[in-house]
Amino acid sequence: MTARMVSGVWVATPAEVIECYRPRQEFIAEPLWGQIRPLTTQATTAAQHASVEAALAAVRATAQFLAWATREEIPLTAERVFRSEHVERYIATQTWRMTPASRSTRRSHLRRVARAATKAAPWPQPERPYARTTPMLAPLTAQEENSFWEAVRAQPSPLWERRLKALMVLGLGAGLPSREALTVTIRDHFRVSTVDARLWLIELPDRQVPIDHRYVSLAQELSEFDHEEPLVGPFRRDAKNPMAVLTEGIAMPPGQRSLRMTQFRTTWMKRVLERDVRISEFQAMSGIASAKTLETIAPFIDLRAERSEWLLKGAGL
């Protein structure tokens, strides 16, 4: 590896970079550095960078992020501070002077460190569910969504009825992707708000998701089953695509060939965004930080053109 000087010391390995790094005093004062250094070094080391330059960029980004988090009074524990919503707020408020490319690089460094540093609330691996080669599935129409309600009572057995109900709650009601939907249990994830008993929540490691009020009745019906097993019921965890195996026995509504959780999720996204939810609130509920996803879902959101309502909203009238 190529040696370089870091904080007055010649270093040749990523480990030496992280050990020797000291931020400039005008950016992070010594007392603050002493407070954040243990987590900075621990988290950056966990990311296992292969080069001196990558390790230096990562430890610098992590130190600046944790310094900001301290000023924001965010608890300095890995599981509390390295959350998507905190990283995105830091990027939005503290890196606006950077070029788009530098801002993107800073975000990538923080996401890599965050994934490596968290265990109880792990970050998902980078996904490309709506890449250009895989167009976003259009949300269900109101009629198509209603057809799934009609299909609930037409299932061939109680097991399949339970599975369809659960997937409707988790997908259409809460917008969860397949990987999360398969893990939800009543005991570990379902909560009733103490503020309003009508508000049912799914509590995930990194966020809380409100269940659409229309689907709370189905969630209540599912409470008769074992609270410790997955809401969807038993399924083959060793299958290459567990969700596909789990859904293949569901009797579909007329005109629907298959149940796709990605389409359930985009249907939920559209509904939530049409309710005047703020972007930061939507990101906190959905776990989505990608601007590309918001750009892709935007054409499906109805424009309130009648009586220029959208313009009045924009003007605060």
mmCIF file of C-alpha atoms in Angstrom, residues 11 13 30 38 47-49 58 77 101 103 120-122 170-171 173 185-187 219 234 241 265 274 281 302 305:
data_model
loop_
_atom_site.group_PDB
_atom_site.id
_atom_site.type_symbol
_atom_site.label_atom_id
_atom_site.label_comp_id
_atom_site.label_asym_id
_atom_site.label_seq_id
_atom_site.Cartn_x
_atom_site.Cartn_y
_atom_site.Cartn_z
ATOM 1 C CA VAL A 11 0.685 5.572 7.696
ATOM 2 C CA THR A 13 -2.640 0.728 6.213
ATOM 3 C CA GLU A 30 -10.432 18.536 21.175
ATOM 4 C CA PRO A 38 -14.292 5.818 20.366
ATOM 5 C CA ALA A 47 -16.450 -0.994 7.566
ATOM 6 C CA GLN A 48 -13.177 -2.738 6.587
ATOM 7 C CA HIS A 49 -11.879 -0.360 3.945
ATOM 8 C CA ALA A 58 -14.564 7.432 5.753
ATOM 9 C CA THR A 77 -24.669 4.705 20.402
ATOM 10 C CA ALA A 101 -20.678 14.393 -6.671
ATOM 11 C CA ARG A 103 -22.262 15.019 -1.506
ATOM 12 C CA ALA A 120 -29.732 -4.862 16.168
ATOM 13 C CA ALA A 121 -31.059 -2.451 13.553
ATOM 14 C CA PRO A 122 -29.017 -3.314 10.461
ATOM 15 C CA LEU A 170 -48.141 -5.467 5.375
ATOM 16 C CA GLY A 171 -48.068 -4.364 1.726
ATOM 17 C CA GLY A 173 -51.567 -1.190 4.603
ATOM 18 C CA THR A 185 -44.816 -10.875 14.110
ATOM 19 C CA ILE A 186 -47.649 -9.545 16.246
ATOM 20 C CA ARG A 187 -45.651 -9.832 19.473
ATOM 21 C CA ALA A 219 -54.827 -6.763 11.386
ATOM 22 C CA PRO A 234 -45.210 -20.665 8.226
ATOM 23 C CA ASN A 241 -37.521 -16.716 -3.282
ATOM 24 C CA ARG A 265 -45.704 -1.045 -1.869
ATOM 25 C CA GLU A 274 -51.463 12.097 -1.667
ATOM 26 C CA GLU A 281 -42.100 12.162 7.164
ATOM 27 C CA ASP A 302 -52.602 12.882 -8.764
ATOM 28 C CA ALA A 305 -55.650 20.816 -10.546
#
